[in-house]
PDB file of C-alpha atoms and ligand atoms in Angstrom:
ATOM      1  CA  UNK A   1       0.243   0.358   0.386  1.00 55.00           C
ATOM      2  CA  UNK A   2       2.701   2.984   0.834  1.00 53.00           C
ATOM      3  CA  UNK A   3       4.883   1.376  -2.258  1.00 57.00           C
ATOM      4  CA  UNK A   4       1.895   2.578  -3.905  1.00 54.00           C
ATOM      5  CA  UNK A   5       0.966   6.345  -2.680  1.00 53.00           C
ATOM      6  CA  UNK A   6       4.984   6.429  -3.372  1.00 59.00           C
ATOM      7  CA  UNK A   7       3.590   5.839  -6.417  1.00 52.00           C
ATOM      8  CA  UNK A   8       0.873   8.553  -7.308  1.00 52.00           C
ATOM      9  CA  UNK A   9       3.201  11.474  -5.259  1.00 52.00           C
ATOM     10  CA  UNK A  10       5.826  10.929  -7.676  1.00 50.00           C
ATOM     11  CA  UNK A  11       3.328  10.378 -10.698  1.00 49.00           C
ATOM     12  CA  UNK A  12       1.419  13.143  -9.307  1.00 51.00           C
ATOM     13  CA  UNK A  13       4.522  15.756  -7.828  1.00 46.00           C
ATOM     14  CA  UNK A  14       4.534  17.171 -11.907  1.00 44.00           C
ATOM     15  CA  UNK A  15       1.283  17.636 -12.165  1.00 45.00           C
ATOM     16  CA  UNK A  16       0.671  19.759  -8.512  1.00 45.00           C
ATOM     17  CA  UNK A  17       3.902  21.538  -9.455  1.00 42.00           C
ATOM     18  CA  UNK A  18       2.986  22.387 -13.146  1.00 45.00           C
ATOM     19  CA  UNK A  19      -0.394  23.580 -12.230  1.00 49.00           C
ATOM     20  CA  UNK A  20       0.896  26.180  -9.319  1.00 64.00           C
ATOM     21  CA  UNK A  21      -1.392  24.002  -6.934  1.00 78.00           C
ATOM     22  CA  UNK A  22       1.633  23.492  -3.990  1.00 71.00           C
ATOM     23  CA  UNK A  23       0.985  22.534  -0.969  1.00 70.00           C
ATOM     24  CA  UNK A  24       4.086  20.453   1.455  1.00 61.00           C
ATOM     25  CA  UNK A  25       4.711  17.567  -0.425  1.00 54.00           C
ATOM     26  CA  UNK A  26       3.328  15.767   2.383  1.00 52.00           C
ATOM     27  CA  UNK A  27       0.518  17.001   2.185  1.00 50.00           C
ATOM     28  CA  UNK A  28      -0.162  16.180  -1.567  1.00 47.00           C
ATOM     29  CA  UNK A  29       0.838  12.910  -1.660  1.00 39.00           C
ATOM     30  CA  UNK A  30      -1.828  12.361   0.685  1.00 40.00           C
ATOM     31  CA  UNK A  31      -4.266  14.494  -1.248  1.00 41.00           C
ATOM     32  CA  UNK A  32      -3.679  12.989  -4.667  1.00 35.00           C
ATOM     33  CA  UNK A  33      -6.647  13.194  -6.397  1.00 40.00           C
ATOM     34  CA  UNK A  34      -6.253  15.938  -9.092  1.00 41.00           C
ATOM     35  CA  UNK A  35      -7.937  17.040 -11.891  1.00 44.00           C
ATOM     36  CA  UNK A  36      -5.049  17.029 -14.310  1.00 40.00           C
ATOM     37  CA  UNK A  37      -6.736  17.452 -17.874  1.00 39.00           C
ATOM     38  CA  UNK A  38      -7.721  21.658 -16.115  1.00 45.00           C
ATOM     39  CA  UNK A  39      -4.639  21.440 -15.404  1.00 39.00           C
ATOM     40  CA  UNK A  40      -2.802  20.867 -18.713  1.00 38.00           C
ATOM     41  CA  UNK A  41      -5.547  23.343 -19.922  1.00 41.00           C
ATOM     42  CA  UNK A  42      -4.467  26.122 -18.197  1.00 39.00           C
ATOM     43  CA  UNK A  43      -0.788  26.272 -18.850  1.00 41.00           C
ATOM     44  CA  UNK A  44      -1.877  25.704 -22.269  1.00 37.00           C
ATOM     45  CA  UNK A  45      -3.156  28.905 -21.801  1.00 39.00           C
ATOM     46  CA  UNK A  46      -1.777  32.477 -22.988  1.00 42.00           C
ATOM     47  CA  UNK A  47      -0.915  34.405 -19.394  1.00 46.00           C
ATOM     48  CA  UNK A  48      -3.161  37.801 -19.189  1.00 62.00           C
ATOM     49  CA  UNK A  49      -1.327  38.602 -16.118  1.00 83.00           C
ATOM     50  CA  UNK A  50       2.688  38.150 -15.413  1.00 82.00           C
ATOM     51  CA  UNK A  51       1.678  35.596 -12.012  1.00 91.00           C
ATOM     52  CA  UNK A  52      -1.445  33.049 -11.919  1.00 95.00           C
ATOM     53  CA  UNK A  53      -3.633  33.924  -8.517  1.00 97.00           C
ATOM     54  CA  UNK A  54      -3.755  31.484  -7.528  1.00 98.00           C
ATOM     55  CA  UNK A  55      -7.124  30.596  -4.256  1.00 98.00           C
ATOM     56  CA  UNK A  56      -7.733  28.263  -1.797  1.00 98.00           C
ATOM     57  CA  UNK A  57     -11.177  26.609  -0.352  1.00 98.00           C
ATOM     58  CA  UNK A  58      -9.273  24.471   2.803  1.00 98.00           C
ATOM     59  CA  UNK A  59     -11.274  22.202   4.198  1.00 98.00           C
ATOM     60  CA  UNK A  60     -11.774  23.336   7.584  1.00 98.00           C
ATOM     61  CA  UNK A  61     -14.382  20.599   7.957  1.00 98.00           C
ATOM     62  CA  UNK A  62     -17.865  22.830   8.480  1.00 98.00           C
ATOM     63  CA  UNK A  63     -17.366  25.475   8.976  1.00 98.00           C
ATOM     64  CA  UNK A  64     -15.515  28.319   6.435  1.00 98.00           C
ATOM     65  CA  UNK A  65     -11.439  29.557   5.172  1.00 98.00           C
ATOM     66  CA  UNK A  66     -10.141  30.789   1.369  1.00 98.00           C
ATOM     67  CA  UNK A  67      -6.685  32.457   0.764  1.00 98.00           C
ATOM     68  CA  UNK A  68      -5.919  34.155  -2.262  1.00 98.00           C
ATOM     69  CA  UNK A  69      -2.637  34.194  -3.265  1.00 98.00           C
ATOM     70  CA  UNK A  70      -2.196  37.344  -5.475  1.00 97.00           C
ATOM     71  CA  UNK A  71      -0.053  37.628  -8.806  1.00 95.00           C
ATOM     72  CA  UNK A  72       1.877  40.518  -6.952  1.00 94.00           C
ATOM     73  CA  UNK A  73       2.484  38.273  -3.970  1.00 95.00           C
ATOM     74  CA  UNK A  74      -0.139  39.296  -2.573  1.00 97.00           C
ATOM     75  CA  UNK A  75      -1.726  37.726   0.385  1.00 98.00           C
ATOM     76  CA  UNK A  76      -5.532  37.472   1.347  1.00 98.00           C
ATOM     77  CA  UNK A  77      -7.663  35.487   3.984  1.00 98.00           C
ATOM     78  CA  UNK A  78     -10.385  34.663   4.597  1.00 99.00           C
ATOM     79  CA  UNK A  79     -12.123  33.923   7.201  1.00 98.00           C
ATOM     80  CA  UNK A  80     -10.154  30.620   9.272  1.00 98.00           C
ATOM     81  CA  UNK A  81     -12.329  27.668  10.088  1.00 98.00           C
ATOM     82  CA  UNK A  82     -13.121  26.409  13.246  1.00 97.00           C
ATOM     83  CA  UNK A  83     -10.916  26.090  16.184  1.00 96.00           C
ATOM     84  CA  UNK A  84     -10.018  22.348  16.227  1.00 96.00           C
ATOM     85  CA  UNK A  85      -8.908  23.075  12.097  1.00 97.00           C
ATOM     86  CA  UNK A  86      -7.235  25.740  13.312  1.00 98.00           C
ATOM     87  CA  UNK A  87      -4.029  23.902  14.158  1.00 97.00           C
ATOM     88  CA  UNK A  88      -3.782  22.045  10.998  1.00 98.00           C
ATOM     89  CA  UNK A  89      -4.320  25.545   9.034  1.00 98.00           C
ATOM     90  CA  UNK A  90      -1.763  27.455  10.059  1.00 98.00           C
ATOM     91  CA  UNK A  91       0.621  23.898   9.158  1.00 97.00           C
ATOM     92  CA  UNK A  92      -0.745  24.331   5.386  1.00 98.00           C
ATOM     93  CA  UNK A  93      -0.313  28.154   5.451  1.00 98.00           C
ATOM     94  CA  UNK A  94       2.746  28.175   6.374  1.00 98.00           C
ATOM     95  CA  UNK A  95       3.455  25.238   4.206  1.00 97.00           C
ATOM     96  CA  UNK A  96       2.823  27.806   1.722  1.00 97.00           C
ATOM     97  CA  UNK A  97       5.550  29.170   2.924  1.00 97.00           C
ATOM     98  CA  UNK A  98       3.270  32.054   4.211  1.00 97.00           C
ATOM     99  CA  UNK A  99       5.016  34.645   7.244  1.00 98.00           C
ATOM    100  CA  UNK A 100       2.127  37.246   6.094  1.00 98.00           C
ATOM    101  CA  UNK A 101      -1.621  37.293   5.580  1.00 98.00           C
ATOM    102  CA  UNK A 102      -1.948  40.916   4.465  1.00 98.00           C
ATOM    103  CA  UNK A 103      -5.271  41.224   4.775  1.00 98.00           C
ATOM    104  CA  UNK A 104      -7.595  38.856   6.883  1.00 98.00           C
ATOM    105  CA  UNK A 105     -11.770  39.114   6.004  1.00 98.00           C
ATOM    106  CA  UNK A 106     -12.835  37.854   9.516  1.00 98.00           C
ATOM    107  CA  UNK A 107     -16.353  37.667   7.758  1.00 98.00           C
ATOM    108  CA  UNK A 108     -18.887  37.411  11.042  1.00 97.00           C
ATOM    109  CA  UNK A 109     -18.204  36.020  14.528  1.00 96.00           C
ATOM    110  CA  UNK A 110     -19.410  32.679  15.516  1.00 97.00           C
ATOM    111  CA  UNK A 111     -16.815  30.031  16.036  1.00 96.00           C
ATOM    112  CA  UNK A 112     -17.404  28.456  12.134  1.00 98.00           C
ATOM    113  CA  UNK A 113     -15.722  31.175  10.791  1.00 98.00           C
ATOM    114  CA  UNK A 114     -13.240  32.806  13.269  1.00 98.00           C
ATOM    115  CA  UNK A 115     -12.610  29.496  14.904  1.00 97.00           C
ATOM    116  CA  UNK A 116      -8.784  29.726  14.038  1.00 98.00           C
ATOM    117  CA  UNK A 117      -8.481  32.986  14.621  1.00 98.00           C
ATOM    118  CA  UNK A 118      -6.647  33.153  18.184  1.00 97.00           C
ATOM    119  CA  UNK A 119      -3.968  30.542  15.869  1.00 97.00           C
ATOM    120  CA  UNK A 120      -3.957  33.585  13.054  1.00 98.00           C
ATOM    121  CA  UNK A 121      -2.540  35.862  15.285  1.00 98.00           C
ATOM    122  CA  UNK A 122      -0.253  34.116  17.342  1.00 97.00           C
ATOM    123  CA  UNK A 123       1.355  32.472  14.463  1.00 98.00           C
ATOM    124  CA  UNK A 124       1.307  34.912  11.279  1.00 98.00           C
ATOM    125  CA  UNK A 125       2.478  38.736  11.267  1.00 98.00           C
ATOM    126  CA  UNK A 126      -0.644  40.540  10.023  1.00 98.00           C
ATOM    127  CA  UNK A 127      -0.884  43.617   7.118  1.00 98.00           C
ATOM    128  CA  UNK A 128      -4.594  44.572   7.992  1.00 98.00           C
ATOM    129  CA  UNK A 129      -7.998  42.887   9.348  1.00 98.00           C
ATOM    130  CA  UNK A 130     -11.389  44.105   8.191  1.00 98.00           C
ATOM    131  CA  UNK A 131     -14.235  42.928  10.376  1.00 98.00           C
ATOM    132  CA  UNK A 132     -17.695  43.879  10.634  1.00 98.00           C
ATOM    133  CA  UNK A 133     -18.977  46.276  13.669  1.00 96.00           C
ATOM    134  CA  UNK A 134     -22.204  44.242  15.288  1.00 94.00           C
ATOM    135  CA  UNK A 135     -24.479  45.953  17.456  1.00 92.00           C
ATOM    136  CA  UNK A 136     -23.878  46.018  20.892  1.00 91.00           C
ATOM    137  CA  UNK A 137     -27.488  43.473  21.373  1.00 88.00           C
ATOM    138  CA  UNK A 138     -25.284  41.166  18.937  1.00 90.00           C
ATOM    139  CA  UNK A 139     -22.048  40.900  20.286  1.00 91.00           C
ATOM    140  CA  UNK A 140     -21.453  37.430  20.109  1.00 91.00           C
ATOM    141  CA  UNK A 141     -19.949  37.075  24.449  1.00 91.00           C
ATOM    142  CA  UNK A 142     -18.132  33.591  23.695  1.00 92.00           C
ATOM    143  CA  UNK A 143     -14.838  33.123  25.622  1.00 93.00           C
ATOM    144  CA  UNK A 144     -13.382  32.361  21.531  1.00 94.00           C
ATOM    145  CA  UNK A 145     -14.823  35.902  20.516  1.00 94.00           C
ATOM    146  CA  UNK A 146     -13.295  37.924  24.003  1.00 93.00           C
ATOM    147  CA  UNK A 147     -10.350  35.455  23.886  1.00 95.00           C
ATOM    148  CA  UNK A 148      -9.752  37.325  19.701  1.00 96.00           C
ATOM    149  CA  UNK A 149      -9.900  40.596  21.025  1.00 95.00           C
ATOM    150  CA  UNK A 150      -7.901  40.502  23.381  1.00 96.00           C
ATOM    151  CA  UNK A 151      -4.889  38.894  21.406  1.00 96.00           C
ATOM    152  CA  UNK A 152      -6.011  42.195  19.156  1.00 96.00           C
ATOM    153  CA  UNK A 153      -5.375  43.969  21.273  1.00 96.00           C
ATOM    154  CA  UNK A 154      -2.551  43.032  22.295  1.00 96.00           C
ATOM    155  CA  UNK A 155      -1.316  42.824  19.493  1.00 95.00           C
ATOM    156  CA  UNK A 156      -1.898  46.223  18.566  1.00 96.00           C
ATOM    157  CA  UNK A 157      -4.276  44.936  15.859  1.00 96.00           C
ATOM    158  CA  UNK A 158      -7.319  47.783  15.053  1.00 96.00           C
ATOM    159  CA  UNK A 159     -10.082  46.563  12.813  1.00 97.00           C
ATOM    160  CA  UNK A 160     -11.113  47.706   9.484  1.00 98.00           C
ATOM    161  CA  UNK A 161     -14.621  48.160   9.721  1.00 98.00           C
ATOM    162  CA  UNK A 162     -16.715  45.633   6.869  1.00 98.00           C
ATOM    163  CA  UNK A 163     -19.477  48.093   5.023  1.00 97.00           C
ATOM    164  CA  UNK A 164     -20.840  47.193   1.454  1.00 98.00           C
ATOM    165  CA  UNK A 165     -18.254  49.936  -0.356  1.00 98.00           C
ATOM    166  CA  UNK A 166     -15.448  49.745   0.584  1.00 98.00           C
ATOM    167  CA  UNK A 167     -12.377  48.493  -1.716  1.00 98.00           C
ATOM    168  CA  UNK A 168     -10.004  46.471   0.487  1.00 98.00           C
ATOM    169  CA  UNK A 169      -6.650  46.579  -2.320  1.00 97.00           C
ATOM    170  CA  UNK A 170      -6.602  48.671  -5.952  1.00 97.00           C
ATOM    171  CA  UNK A 171      -4.064  46.944  -7.772  1.00 93.00           C
ATOM    172  CA  UNK A 172      -1.292  45.201 -10.553  1.00 90.00           C
ATOM    173  CA  UNK A 173      -4.312  43.994 -11.836  1.00 93.00           C
ATOM    174  CA  UNK A 174      -7.069  42.930  -9.145  1.00 96.00           C
ATOM    175  CA  UNK A 175      -9.114  44.047  -7.262  1.00 98.00           C
ATOM    176  CA  UNK A 176     -11.001  43.346  -3.760  1.00 98.00           C
ATOM    177  CA  UNK A 177     -14.758  45.704  -3.058  1.00 98.00           C
ATOM    178  CA  UNK A 178     -16.974  44.297  -0.468  1.00 98.00           C
ATOM    179  CA  UNK A 179     -21.095  44.395  -0.786  1.00 98.00           C
ATOM    180  CA  UNK A 180     -21.970  44.103   2.148  1.00 98.00           C
ATOM    181  CA  UNK A 181     -23.076  45.002   4.652  1.00 98.00           C
ATOM    182  CA  UNK A 182     -24.991  46.945   3.369  1.00 97.00           C
ATOM    183  CA  UNK A 183     -26.820  47.693   7.730  1.00 96.00           C
ATOM    184  CA  UNK A 184     -25.492  48.488  10.894  1.00 95.00           C
ATOM    185  CA  UNK A 185     -28.325  46.020  12.500  1.00 95.00           C
ATOM    186  CA  UNK A 186     -30.008  42.843  11.394  1.00 97.00           C
ATOM    187  CA  UNK A 187     -31.613  40.146  13.369  1.00 94.00           C
ATOM    188  CA  UNK A 188     -29.052  37.179  11.909  1.00 95.00           C
ATOM    189  CA  UNK A 189     -25.671  37.120  12.580  1.00 96.00           C
ATOM    190  CA  UNK A 190     -25.242  36.037   9.367  1.00 98.00           C
ATOM    191  CA  UNK A 191     -25.946  38.657   7.202  1.00 98.00           C
ATOM    192  CA  UNK A 192     -23.022  41.301   9.306  1.00 98.00           C
ATOM    193  CA  UNK A 193     -21.037  39.143   6.387  1.00 98.00           C
ATOM    194  CA  UNK A 194     -18.846  40.939   4.782  1.00 98.00           C
ATOM    195  CA  UNK A 195     -19.103  39.920   1.442  1.00 98.00           C
ATOM    196  CA  UNK A 196     -16.237  40.758  -1.363  1.00 98.00           C
ATOM    197  CA  UNK A 197     -15.545  41.045  -4.439  1.00 98.00           C
ATOM    198  CA  UNK A 198     -12.262  39.556  -6.007  1.00 98.00           C
ATOM    199  CA  UNK A 199     -11.662  40.916  -9.507  1.00 98.00           C
ATOM    200  CA  UNK A 200      -8.344  39.005 -11.233  1.00 97.00           C
ATOM    201  CA  UNK A 201      -7.757  40.261 -14.451  1.00 96.00           C
ATOM    202  CA  UNK A 202     -10.591  39.430 -15.785  1.00 96.00           C
ATOM    203  CA  UNK A 203     -11.885  37.300 -13.456  1.00 98.00           C
ATOM    204  CA  UNK A 204     -14.172  37.198  -9.936  1.00 98.00           C
ATOM    205  CA  UNK A 205     -14.272  35.920  -6.985  1.00 98.00           C
ATOM    206  CA  UNK A 206     -17.458  36.327  -4.670  1.00 98.00           C
ATOM    207  CA  UNK A 207     -17.279  35.200  -1.395  1.00 99.00           C
ATOM    208  CA  UNK A 208     -20.363  35.798   0.962  1.00 98.00           C
ATOM    209  CA  UNK A 209     -19.636  34.533   4.473  1.00 98.00           C
ATOM    210  CA  UNK A 210     -22.543  33.102   5.622  1.00 98.00           C
ATOM    211  CA  UNK A 211     -24.997  36.750   4.139  1.00 98.00           C
ATOM    212  CA  UNK A 212     -27.955  35.096   4.121  1.00 98.00           C
ATOM    213  CA  UNK A 213     -31.105  35.686   2.318  1.00 98.00           C
ATOM    214  CA  UNK A 214     -32.301  39.418   4.004  1.00 98.00           C
ATOM    215  CA  UNK A 215     -28.599  40.352   2.899  1.00 98.00           C
ATOM    216  CA  UNK A 216     -28.503  38.655  -0.555  1.00 98.00           C
ATOM    217  CA  UNK A 217     -32.118  40.875  -1.212  1.00 98.00           C
ATOM    218  CA  UNK A 218     -30.407  44.158  -0.184  1.00 98.00           C
ATOM    219  CA  UNK A 219     -27.736  42.888  -2.301  1.00 98.00           C
ATOM    220  CA  UNK A 220     -29.432  42.260  -5.808  1.00 98.00           C
ATOM    221  CA  UNK A 221     -31.157  46.081  -4.880  1.00 98.00           C
ATOM    222  CA  UNK A 222     -28.671  47.767  -4.376  1.00 97.00           C
ATOM    223  CA  UNK A 223     -28.533  47.573  -8.660  1.00 95.00           C
ATOM    224  CA  UNK A 224     -23.963  46.396  -8.126  1.00 97.00           C
ATOM    225  CA  UNK A 225     -22.632  44.585 -10.136  1.00 98.00           C
ATOM    226  CA  UNK A 226     -22.715  40.376  -8.609  1.00 98.00           C
ATOM    227  CA  UNK A 227     -21.155  38.955 -11.509  1.00 98.00           C
ATOM    228  CA  UNK A 228     -19.077  36.532 -10.417  1.00 98.00           C
ATOM    229  CA  UNK A 229     -17.074  33.722 -12.833  1.00 98.00           C
ATOM    230  CA  UNK A 230     -17.039  31.329  -9.513  1.00 98.00           C
ATOM    231  CA  UNK A 231     -18.920  32.131  -5.932  1.00 98.00           C
ATOM    232  CA  UNK A 232     -18.310  30.244  -2.924  1.00 98.00           C
ATOM    233  CA  UNK A 233     -21.606  29.831  -1.279  1.00 98.00           C
ATOM    234  CA  UNK A 234     -23.605  31.346   1.168  1.00 98.00           C
ATOM    235  CA  UNK A 235     -24.532  29.918   4.488  1.00 98.00           C
ATOM    236  CA  UNK A 236     -22.641  26.745   3.449  1.00 98.00           C
ATOM    237  CA  UNK A 237     -25.728  26.258   0.576  1.00 98.00           C
ATOM    238  CA  UNK A 238     -27.912  26.005   3.669  1.00 98.00           C
ATOM    239  CA  UNK A 239     -31.129  26.107   1.659  1.00 97.00           C
ATOM    240  CA  UNK A 240     -31.456  30.477   3.202  1.00 97.00           C
ATOM    241  CA  UNK A 241     -28.297  31.281   1.402  1.00 98.00           C
ATOM    242  CA  UNK A 242     -28.356  30.978  -2.715  1.00 98.00           C
ATOM    243  CA  UNK A 243     -31.591  32.310  -3.465  1.00 98.00           C
ATOM    244  CA  UNK A 244     -33.536  32.855  -7.186  1.00 97.00           C
ATOM    245  CA  UNK A 245     -32.520  36.389  -7.295  1.00 98.00           C
ATOM    246  CA  UNK A 246     -29.006  36.244  -6.095  1.00 98.00           C
ATOM    247  CA  UNK A 247     -27.928  33.169  -8.725  1.00 98.00           C
ATOM    248  CA  UNK A 248     -29.131  34.404 -11.189  1.00 98.00           C
ATOM    249  CA  UNK A 249     -26.812  38.514 -10.419  1.00 98.00           C
ATOM    250  CA  UNK A 250     -24.663  36.388  -9.885  1.00 98.00           C
ATOM    251  CA  UNK A 251     -24.822  33.179 -13.060  1.00 98.00           C
ATOM    252  CA  UNK A 252     -21.057  31.609 -11.548  1.00 98.00           C
ATOM    253  CA  UNK A 253     -20.157  29.374 -13.822  1.00 98.00           C
ATOM    254  CA  UNK A 254     -18.124  27.836 -11.163  1.00 98.00           C
ATOM    255  CA  UNK A 255     -20.055  27.172  -7.151  1.00 98.00           C
ATOM    256  CA  UNK A 256     -17.797  26.249  -4.446  1.00 98.00           C
ATOM    257  CA  UNK A 257     -19.643  24.982  -0.960  1.00 98.00           C
ATOM    258  CA  UNK A 258     -17.577  24.938   2.391  1.00 98.00           C
ATOM    259  CA  UNK A 259     -19.002  21.937   4.982  1.00 98.00           C
ATOM    260  CA  UNK A 260     -17.778  18.986   7.398  1.00 98.00           C
ATOM    261  CA  UNK A 261     -18.324  15.437   6.071  1.00 96.00           C
ATOM    262  CA  UNK A 262     -22.006  14.289   7.520  1.00 95.00           C
ATOM    263  CA  UNK A 263     -22.529  17.843   9.299  1.00 96.00           C
ATOM    264  CA  UNK A 264     -24.993  17.971  12.048  1.00 96.00           C
ATOM    265  CA  UNK A 265     -27.198  20.463   9.614  1.00 97.00           C
ATOM    266  CA  UNK A 266     -26.923  18.788   6.727  1.00 96.00           C
ATOM    267  CA  UNK A 267     -25.073  21.518   4.621  1.00 98.00           C
ATOM    268  CA  UNK A 268     -25.746  22.356   1.454  1.00 98.00           C
ATOM    269  CA  UNK A 269     -29.680  22.114   1.543  1.00 98.00           C
ATOM    270  CA  UNK A 270     -30.891  19.904  -1.546  1.00 98.00           C
ATOM    271  CA  UNK A 271     -32.426  22.956  -3.166  1.00 96.00           C
ATOM    272  CA  UNK A 272     -29.095  24.562  -3.295  1.00 98.00           C
ATOM    273  CA  UNK A 273     -28.367  22.508  -4.755  1.00 98.00           C
ATOM    274  CA  UNK A 274     -31.033  21.802  -6.943  1.00 97.00           C
ATOM    275  CA  UNK A 275     -30.708  26.089  -8.568  1.00 97.00           C
ATOM    276  CA  UNK A 276     -27.408  25.330  -9.297  1.00 98.00           C
ATOM    277  CA  UNK A 277     -27.677  21.966 -11.205  1.00 98.00           C
ATOM    278  CA  UNK A 278     -30.455  23.433 -12.803  1.00 97.00           C
ATOM    279  CA  UNK A 279     -28.168  26.009 -13.173  1.00 97.00           C
ATOM    280  CA  UNK A 280     -26.213  24.868 -15.444  1.00 98.00           C
ATOM    281  CA  UNK A 281     -23.342  26.038 -12.291  1.00 98.00           C
ATOM    282  CA  UNK A 282     -20.222  23.336 -11.723  1.00 98.00           C
ATOM    283  CA  UNK A 283     -20.596  22.113  -8.200  1.00 98.00           C
ATOM    284  CA  UNK A 284     -17.571  22.163  -5.836  1.00 98.00           C
ATOM    285  CA  UNK A 285     -17.896  20.577  -2.124  1.00 98.00           C
ATOM    286  CA  UNK A 286     -14.776  20.152   0.314  1.00 98.00           C
ATOM    287  CA  UNK A 287     -16.644  17.664   2.406  1.00 98.00           C
ATOM    288  CA  UNK A 288     -16.510  15.539  -0.552  1.00 98.00           C
ATOM    289  CA  UNK A 289     -13.125  16.580  -3.177  1.00 98.00           C
ATOM    290  CA  UNK A 290     -11.337  18.392   0.077  1.00 97.00           C
ATOM    291  CA  UNK A 291      -8.611  20.853  -0.060  1.00 98.00           C
ATOM    292  CA  UNK A 292     -10.268  23.132  -3.800  1.00 98.00           C
ATOM    293  CA  UNK A 293      -7.526  25.083  -5.363  1.00 98.00           C
ATOM    294  CA  UNK A 294      -8.711  27.323  -8.507  1.00 98.00           C
ATOM    295  CA  UNK A 295      -5.596  29.250 -10.217  1.00 98.00           C
ATOM    296  CA  UNK A 296      -6.615  32.265 -12.671  1.00 97.00           C
ATOM    297  CA  UNK A 297      -4.410  33.754 -15.290  1.00 95.00           C
ATOM    298  CA  UNK A 298      -7.305  36.495 -15.631  1.00 96.00           C
ATOM    299  CA  UNK A 299      -8.831  34.825 -18.931  1.00 96.00           C
ATOM    300  CA  UNK A 300      -8.979  30.525 -17.940  1.00 96.00           C
ATOM    301  CA  UNK A 301      -9.357  28.787 -14.909  1.00 98.00           C
ATOM    302  CA  UNK A 302      -8.662  25.741 -13.107  1.00 98.00           C
ATOM    303  CA  UNK A 303      -9.839  23.393 -10.138  1.00 98.00           C
ATOM    304  CA  UNK A 304      -8.043  20.882  -8.825  1.00 98.00           C
ATOM    305  CA  UNK A 305      -9.403  19.091  -5.727  1.00 98.00           C
ATOM    306  CA  UNK A 306      -8.634  16.200  -2.645  1.00 96.00           C
ATOM    307  CA  UNK A 307      -5.694  18.370  -2.505  1.00 97.00           C
ATOM    308  CA  UNK A 308      -4.681  18.187   1.742  1.00 96.00           C
ATOM    309  CA  UNK A 309      -7.333  18.968   3.979  1.00 96.00           C
ATOM    310  CA  UNK A 310      -6.691  20.972   7.176  1.00 97.00           C
ATOM    311  CA  UNK A 311      -8.198  18.616   9.628  1.00 92.00           C
ATOM    312  CA  UNK A 312      -6.129  16.314   9.393  1.00 69.00           C
ATOM    313  CA  UNK A 313      -3.200  16.710  11.241  1.00 49.00           C
TER     314      UNK A 313
HETATM  315 ZN1   ZN B 401     -21.125  29.943   8.675  1.00 85.23          ZN
END
């Protein structure tokens, strides 16, 4: 068995290197299910940007964590998974030779999004830290959240308030603009989620945190262009997100659902999956395909799946 694994690793290593979604060697060998056809398609295409960008959708179990590696070397972390996957996430980030995260976006203060943040702050230099301002009544009193605020204070990190219209980055053919939250108060904490539109060349990636119907409706009504090539579905593919009007406005070619294998919530909802399927959207799922990596040169996008999870360390 070991021999077969070693052989597989040896065969697949060049494919991984070719496509650039590079994980630490041992981690890549653990999960060698790679879509080599899309990888070679990406290499064959003419590069619009000098270097490719990698967009990682980490398998953090029942949670969310995504990483952008932009062509100019900047790194952006969106959410940090659960406290259970924190160690694994740090290991994956270090495996990618990351020592500084230029921007960290904590979409909203739920444990499945900020669970690993304490470890992230302790292990990496942080440029800008972005989080929504939550109305006093809704501020979590969890130990996790209060410890995180303490660590931020200790490290002299002041948060930038996430709100619709804020541009976090705009350089070298890439931009990150927030589309939500729009209001100062919501009834559900999920709707405070920072929603980020990431543009890389001519390609767009939308990250919605756990934004649900109320926030999605606000974004649709705002008239701002919501079109994206890849949608990270809101709230782990729950039926309360990826509503018909929002999906139509985004009209992605691919969607990523970040959720845990056999999770207690029944995510993703069968309704969400059928909406996506009937809209002809290619679905990627971290519960079935582990860590997913998209790569783009600004003109085409390729995907790799089956990469190392943050949950297996
Ligand atoms: Zn969540």
